[in-house]
CSV table of C-alpha atoms in Angstrom, one decimal:
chain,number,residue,atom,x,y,z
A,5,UNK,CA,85.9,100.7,89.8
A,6,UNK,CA,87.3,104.4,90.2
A,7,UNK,CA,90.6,103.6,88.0
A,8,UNK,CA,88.1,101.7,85.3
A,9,UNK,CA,85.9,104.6,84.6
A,10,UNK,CA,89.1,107.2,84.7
A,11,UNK,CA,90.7,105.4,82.4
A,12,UNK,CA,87.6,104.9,80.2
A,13,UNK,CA,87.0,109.1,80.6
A,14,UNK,CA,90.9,110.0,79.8
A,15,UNK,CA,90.2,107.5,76.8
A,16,UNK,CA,86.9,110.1,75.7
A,17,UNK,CA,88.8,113.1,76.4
A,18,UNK,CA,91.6,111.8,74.3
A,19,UNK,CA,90.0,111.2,71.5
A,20,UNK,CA,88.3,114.0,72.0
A,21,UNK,CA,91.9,115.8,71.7
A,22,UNK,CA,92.5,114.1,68.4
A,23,UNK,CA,89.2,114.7,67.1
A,24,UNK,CA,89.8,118.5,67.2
A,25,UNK,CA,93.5,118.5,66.6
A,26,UNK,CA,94.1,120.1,70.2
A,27,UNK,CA,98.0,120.5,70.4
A,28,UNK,CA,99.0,119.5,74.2
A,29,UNK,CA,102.3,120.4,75.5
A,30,UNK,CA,102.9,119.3,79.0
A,31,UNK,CA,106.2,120.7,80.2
A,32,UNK,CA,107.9,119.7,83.5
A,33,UNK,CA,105.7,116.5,84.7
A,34,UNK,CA,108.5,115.4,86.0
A,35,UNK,CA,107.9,117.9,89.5
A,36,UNK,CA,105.0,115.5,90.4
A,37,UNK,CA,106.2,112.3,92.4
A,38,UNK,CA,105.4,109.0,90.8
A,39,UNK,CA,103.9,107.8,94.3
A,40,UNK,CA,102.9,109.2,97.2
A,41,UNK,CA,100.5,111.8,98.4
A,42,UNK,CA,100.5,115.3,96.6
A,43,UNK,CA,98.5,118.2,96.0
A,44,UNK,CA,98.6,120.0,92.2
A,45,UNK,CA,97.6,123.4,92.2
A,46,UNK,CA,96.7,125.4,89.3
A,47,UNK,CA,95.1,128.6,87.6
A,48,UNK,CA,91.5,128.3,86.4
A,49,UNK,CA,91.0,129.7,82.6
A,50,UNK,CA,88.0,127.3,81.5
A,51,UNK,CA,85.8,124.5,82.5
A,52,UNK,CA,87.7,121.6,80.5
A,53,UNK,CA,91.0,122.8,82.7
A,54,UNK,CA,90.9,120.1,85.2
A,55,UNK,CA,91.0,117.4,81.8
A,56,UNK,CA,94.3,119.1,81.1
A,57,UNK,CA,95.8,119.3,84.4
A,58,UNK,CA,94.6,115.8,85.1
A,59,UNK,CA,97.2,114.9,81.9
A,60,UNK,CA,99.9,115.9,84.8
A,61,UNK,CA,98.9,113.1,86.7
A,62,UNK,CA,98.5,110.8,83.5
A,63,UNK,CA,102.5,111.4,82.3
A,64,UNK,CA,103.4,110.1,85.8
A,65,UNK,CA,101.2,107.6,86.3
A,66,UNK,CA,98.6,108.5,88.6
A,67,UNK,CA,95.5,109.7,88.7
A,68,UNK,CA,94.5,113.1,90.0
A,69,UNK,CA,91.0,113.4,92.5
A,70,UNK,CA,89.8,117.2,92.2
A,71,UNK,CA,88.4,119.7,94.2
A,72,UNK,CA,84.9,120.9,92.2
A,73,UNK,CA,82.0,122.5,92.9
A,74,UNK,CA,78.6,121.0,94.0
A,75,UNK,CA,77.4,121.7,90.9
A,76,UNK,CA,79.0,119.5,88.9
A,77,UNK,CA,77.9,116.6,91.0
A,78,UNK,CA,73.9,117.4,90.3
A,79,UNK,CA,73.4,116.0,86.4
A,80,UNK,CA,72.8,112.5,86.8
A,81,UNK,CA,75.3,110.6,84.7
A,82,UNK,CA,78.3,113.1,85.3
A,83,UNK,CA,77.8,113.3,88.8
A,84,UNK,CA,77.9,109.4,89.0
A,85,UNK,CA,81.0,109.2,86.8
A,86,UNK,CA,82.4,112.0,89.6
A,87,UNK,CA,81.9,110.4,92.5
A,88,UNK,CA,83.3,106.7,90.2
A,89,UNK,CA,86.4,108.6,89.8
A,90,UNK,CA,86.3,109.7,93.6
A,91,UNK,CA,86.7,113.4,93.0
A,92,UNK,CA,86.0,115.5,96.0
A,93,UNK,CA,82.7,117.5,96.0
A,94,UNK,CA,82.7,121.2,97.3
A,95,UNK,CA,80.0,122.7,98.9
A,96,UNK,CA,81.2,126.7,99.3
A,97,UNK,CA,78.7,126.7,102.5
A,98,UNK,CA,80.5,123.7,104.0
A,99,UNK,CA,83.9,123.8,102.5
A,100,UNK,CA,85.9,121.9,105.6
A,101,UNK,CA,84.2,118.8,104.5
A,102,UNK,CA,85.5,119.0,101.4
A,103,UNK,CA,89.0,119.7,102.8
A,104,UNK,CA,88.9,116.7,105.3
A,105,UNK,CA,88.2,114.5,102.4
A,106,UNK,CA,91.2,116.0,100.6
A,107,UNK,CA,93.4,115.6,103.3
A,108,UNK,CA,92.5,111.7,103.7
A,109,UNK,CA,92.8,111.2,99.8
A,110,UNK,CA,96.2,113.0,100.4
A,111,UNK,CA,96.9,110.1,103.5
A,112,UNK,CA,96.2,107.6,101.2
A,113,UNK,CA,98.6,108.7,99.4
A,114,UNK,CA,96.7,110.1,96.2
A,115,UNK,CA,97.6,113.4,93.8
A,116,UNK,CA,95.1,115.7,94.7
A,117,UNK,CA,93.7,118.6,92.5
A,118,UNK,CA,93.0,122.2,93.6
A,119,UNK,CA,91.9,125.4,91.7
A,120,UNK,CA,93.0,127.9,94.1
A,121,UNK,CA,90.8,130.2,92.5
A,122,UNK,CA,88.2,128.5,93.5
A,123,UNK,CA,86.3,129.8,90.2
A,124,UNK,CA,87.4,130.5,86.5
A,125,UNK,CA,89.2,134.1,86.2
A,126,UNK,CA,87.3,136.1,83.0
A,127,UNK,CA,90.4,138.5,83.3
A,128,UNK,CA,92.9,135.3,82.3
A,129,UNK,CA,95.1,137.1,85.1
A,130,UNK,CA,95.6,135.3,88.7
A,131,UNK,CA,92.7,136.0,90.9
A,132,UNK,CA,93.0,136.0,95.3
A,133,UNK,CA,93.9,132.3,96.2
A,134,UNK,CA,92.0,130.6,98.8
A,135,UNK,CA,94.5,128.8,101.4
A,136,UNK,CA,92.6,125.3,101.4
A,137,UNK,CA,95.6,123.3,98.6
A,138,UNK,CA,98.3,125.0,101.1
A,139,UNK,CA,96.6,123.8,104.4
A,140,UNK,CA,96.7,120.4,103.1
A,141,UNK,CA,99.7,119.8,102.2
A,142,UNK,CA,100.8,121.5,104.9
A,143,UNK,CA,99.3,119.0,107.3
A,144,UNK,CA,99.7,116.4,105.5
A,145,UNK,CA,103.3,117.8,105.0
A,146,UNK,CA,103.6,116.5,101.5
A,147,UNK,CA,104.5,118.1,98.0
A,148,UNK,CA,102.4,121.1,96.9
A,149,UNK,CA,102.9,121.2,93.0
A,150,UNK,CA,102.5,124.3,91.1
A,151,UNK,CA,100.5,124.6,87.6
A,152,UNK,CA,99.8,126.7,85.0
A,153,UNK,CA,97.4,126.1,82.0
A,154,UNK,CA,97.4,128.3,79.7
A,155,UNK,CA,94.8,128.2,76.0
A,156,UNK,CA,91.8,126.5,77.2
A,157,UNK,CA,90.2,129.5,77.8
A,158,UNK,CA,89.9,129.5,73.8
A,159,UNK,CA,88.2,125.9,74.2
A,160,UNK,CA,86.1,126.3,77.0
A,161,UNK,CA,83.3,129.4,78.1
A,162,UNK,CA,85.2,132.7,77.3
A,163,UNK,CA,82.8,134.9,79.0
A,164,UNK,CA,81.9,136.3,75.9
A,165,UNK,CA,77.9,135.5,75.8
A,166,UNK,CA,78.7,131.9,76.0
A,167,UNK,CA,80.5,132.0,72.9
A,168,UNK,CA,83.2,129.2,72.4
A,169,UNK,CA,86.4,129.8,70.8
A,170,UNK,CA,87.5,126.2,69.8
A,171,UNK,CA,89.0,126.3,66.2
A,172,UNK,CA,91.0,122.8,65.1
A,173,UNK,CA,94.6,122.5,65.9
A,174,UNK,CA,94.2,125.1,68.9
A,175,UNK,CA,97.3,124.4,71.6
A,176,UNK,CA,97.2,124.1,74.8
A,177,UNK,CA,100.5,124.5,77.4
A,178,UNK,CA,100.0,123.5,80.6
A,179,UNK,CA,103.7,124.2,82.6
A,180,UNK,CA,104.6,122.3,86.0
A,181,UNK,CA,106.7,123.5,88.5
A,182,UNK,CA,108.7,122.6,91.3
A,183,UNK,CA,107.1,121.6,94.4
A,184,UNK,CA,106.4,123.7,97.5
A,185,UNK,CA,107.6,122.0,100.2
A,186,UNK,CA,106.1,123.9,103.8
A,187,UNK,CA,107.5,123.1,107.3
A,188,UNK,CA,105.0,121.7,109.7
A,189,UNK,CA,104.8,124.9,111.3
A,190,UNK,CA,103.9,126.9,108.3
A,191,UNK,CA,101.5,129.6,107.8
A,192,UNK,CA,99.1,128.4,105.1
A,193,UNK,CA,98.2,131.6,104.5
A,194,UNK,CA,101.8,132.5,104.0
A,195,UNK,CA,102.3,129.3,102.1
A,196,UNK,CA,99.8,130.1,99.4
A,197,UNK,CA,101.3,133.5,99.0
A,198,UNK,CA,104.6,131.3,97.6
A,199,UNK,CA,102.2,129.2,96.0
A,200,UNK,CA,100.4,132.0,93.8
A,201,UNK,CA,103.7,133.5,93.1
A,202,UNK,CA,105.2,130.4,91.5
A,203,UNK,CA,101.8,129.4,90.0
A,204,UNK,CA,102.0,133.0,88.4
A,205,UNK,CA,105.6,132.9,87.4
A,206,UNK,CA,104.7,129.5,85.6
A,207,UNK,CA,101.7,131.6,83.8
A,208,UNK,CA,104.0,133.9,82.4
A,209,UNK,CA,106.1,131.2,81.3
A,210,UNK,CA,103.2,129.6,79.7
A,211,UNK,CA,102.5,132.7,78.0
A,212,UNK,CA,105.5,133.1,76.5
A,213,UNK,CA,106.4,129.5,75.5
A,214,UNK,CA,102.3,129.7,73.2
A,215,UNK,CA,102.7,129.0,69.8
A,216,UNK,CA,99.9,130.7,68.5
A,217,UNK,CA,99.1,135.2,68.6
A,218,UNK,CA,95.8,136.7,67.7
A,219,UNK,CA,94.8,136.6,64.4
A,220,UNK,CA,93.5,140.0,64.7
A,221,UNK,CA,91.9,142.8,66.3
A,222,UNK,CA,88.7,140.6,66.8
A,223,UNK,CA,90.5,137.3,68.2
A,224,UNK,CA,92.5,139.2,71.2
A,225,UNK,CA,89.9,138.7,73.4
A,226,UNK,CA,92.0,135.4,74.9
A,227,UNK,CA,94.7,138.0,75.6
A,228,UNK,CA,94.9,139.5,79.2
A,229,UNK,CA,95.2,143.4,79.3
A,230,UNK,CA,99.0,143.1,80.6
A,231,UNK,CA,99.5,141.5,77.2
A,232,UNK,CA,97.6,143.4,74.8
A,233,UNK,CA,94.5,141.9,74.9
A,234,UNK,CA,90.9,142.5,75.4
A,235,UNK,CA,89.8,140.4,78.0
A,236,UNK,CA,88.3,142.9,81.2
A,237,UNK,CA,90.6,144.2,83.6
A,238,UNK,CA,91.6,143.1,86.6
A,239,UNK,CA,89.2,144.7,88.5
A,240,UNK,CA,86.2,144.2,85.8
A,241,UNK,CA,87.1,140.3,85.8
A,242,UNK,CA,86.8,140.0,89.5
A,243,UNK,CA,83.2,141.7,89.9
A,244,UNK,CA,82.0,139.3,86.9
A,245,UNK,CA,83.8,136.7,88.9
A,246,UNK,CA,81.9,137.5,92.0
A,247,UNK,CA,78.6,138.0,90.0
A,248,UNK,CA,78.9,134.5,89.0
A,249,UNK,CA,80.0,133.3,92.4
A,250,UNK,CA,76.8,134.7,94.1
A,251,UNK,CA,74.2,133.2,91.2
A,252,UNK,CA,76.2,130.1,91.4
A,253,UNK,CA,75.5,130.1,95.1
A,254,UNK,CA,71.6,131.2,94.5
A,255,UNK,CA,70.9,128.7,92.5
A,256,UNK,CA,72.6,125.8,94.8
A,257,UNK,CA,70.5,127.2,97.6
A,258,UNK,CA,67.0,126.7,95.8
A,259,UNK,CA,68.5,123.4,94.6
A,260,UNK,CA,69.0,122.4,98.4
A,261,UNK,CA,65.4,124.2,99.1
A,262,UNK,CA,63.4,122.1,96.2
A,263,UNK,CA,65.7,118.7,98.0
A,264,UNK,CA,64.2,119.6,101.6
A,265,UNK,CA,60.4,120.2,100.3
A,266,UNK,CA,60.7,116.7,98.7
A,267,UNK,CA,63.0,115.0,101.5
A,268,UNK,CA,59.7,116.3,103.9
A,269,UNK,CA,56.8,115.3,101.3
A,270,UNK,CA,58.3,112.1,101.2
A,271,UNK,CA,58.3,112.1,105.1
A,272,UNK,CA,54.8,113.2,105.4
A,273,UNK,CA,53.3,110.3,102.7
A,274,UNK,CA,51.5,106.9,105.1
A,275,UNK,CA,53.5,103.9,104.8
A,276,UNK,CA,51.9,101.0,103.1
A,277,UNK,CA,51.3,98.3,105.7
């Protein structure tokens, strides 16, 4: 069942690819092992980035479960197709349940996906990584595989009022790197420092290897600063980072709330004899 509906959602997203002439260029597949447990982690530029990191997965054959917010789990039908293609819910309050589901997907020997980030950066710059994607492959002492993505932030939200910046024939390059591979004894925490460094060293390579400039004065906004763009800071991208974080979080409290009055309204109704 959870191969059927991936393959039938990779067929979607495909043809969603052709239908807007998106120009894909996957470099370096080759780093993720054709079997086995392993954990991809990558940058975080737009919503539709785990579609293009999941084409990783796809060039060697498997299929990548990802780490995603609780969110994404709430709307009816993709929620079901979520949990059909058995990725792993995260719940920022609870996050070790998340990771100890990760870390038996990675026993089982899947590919498992990770945003380090653990939100979309509005600077297009590398924000703090979380350690979870080095603690399990660290204990599960399998390959940690680097990723960049780099021009679906013109495809997905920009930040900019909601506005999208699809245009046909936009490219995408998404760059793989080697694996990590951390000792038993590792520090996860100095693990994901090598992890961000190679993840950011692919970015750059990314960057350079992009077909496409700004147009004009008007289109640089999918530039970082540290390239001449006009996307905020550094600094400006992590408070609107945070801002988003914390309503992201309000709003999955009052959800959780609203699901509690009804769990104990249903409680409180007689039973029909």
């Amino acid at each position: 069942m959870a191969e059927r509906t991936y393959r039938f959602v990779i067929r979607l997203a495909r043809a969603g690819f052709a239908a807007f002439g998106l120009r894909i260029d996957v470099r370096g597949a080759e780093h993720l092992p054709r079997s086995g447990g392993a954990v991809l982690a990558s940058n975080h530029v737009s919503s539709p980035d785990f579609l293009f990191v999941g084409l990783v997965g796809r060039e060697r054959g498997r299929y990548v479960r990802f780490l995603s917010k609780h969110g994404v789990f709430l709307p009816p039908v993709v929620g079901d197709a979520m949990r059909a293609m058995r990725h792993i819910e995260v719940d920022r309050a609870h996050g070790e349940v998340a990771l100890r589901h990760a870390v038996a997907a990675v026993r089982a020997g899947e590919v498992v996906g990770v945003f380090p980030e653990a939100t979309i950066s509005h600077s297009w710059e590398l924000r703090p990584f979380r350690p979870g994607a080095a603690a399990v492959a660290t204990w599960c002492q399998v390959p940690l595989v680097p990723v960049a993505v780099w021009g679906s932030q013109r495809i997905g939200r920009s930040g900019r009022g909601g506005r999208f910046g699809l245009r046909r024939g936009t490219p995408v390059t998404i760059v793989v790197g080697e694996p990590l591979r951390p000792a038993p004894d590792a520090d996860p925490y100095a693990v994901t420092e090598q992890l961000r460094a190679g993840v950011a060293a692919l970015l750059g390579q990314a960057m350079d290897a992009y077909p496409e400039q700004p147009r004009d004065d008007a289109d640089r906004w999918w530039l970082p600063r540290s390239r001449g763009g006009t996307a905020p800071t550094v600094e400006e991208g992590l408070r609107i980072d945070e801002e988003g974080m914390q309503k992201a979080d309000l709003a999955a409290e009052r959800r959780a709330q609203r699901s509690r009055r009804r769990s104990r309204a249903t409680a409180r109704q007689p039973r029909r004899r």
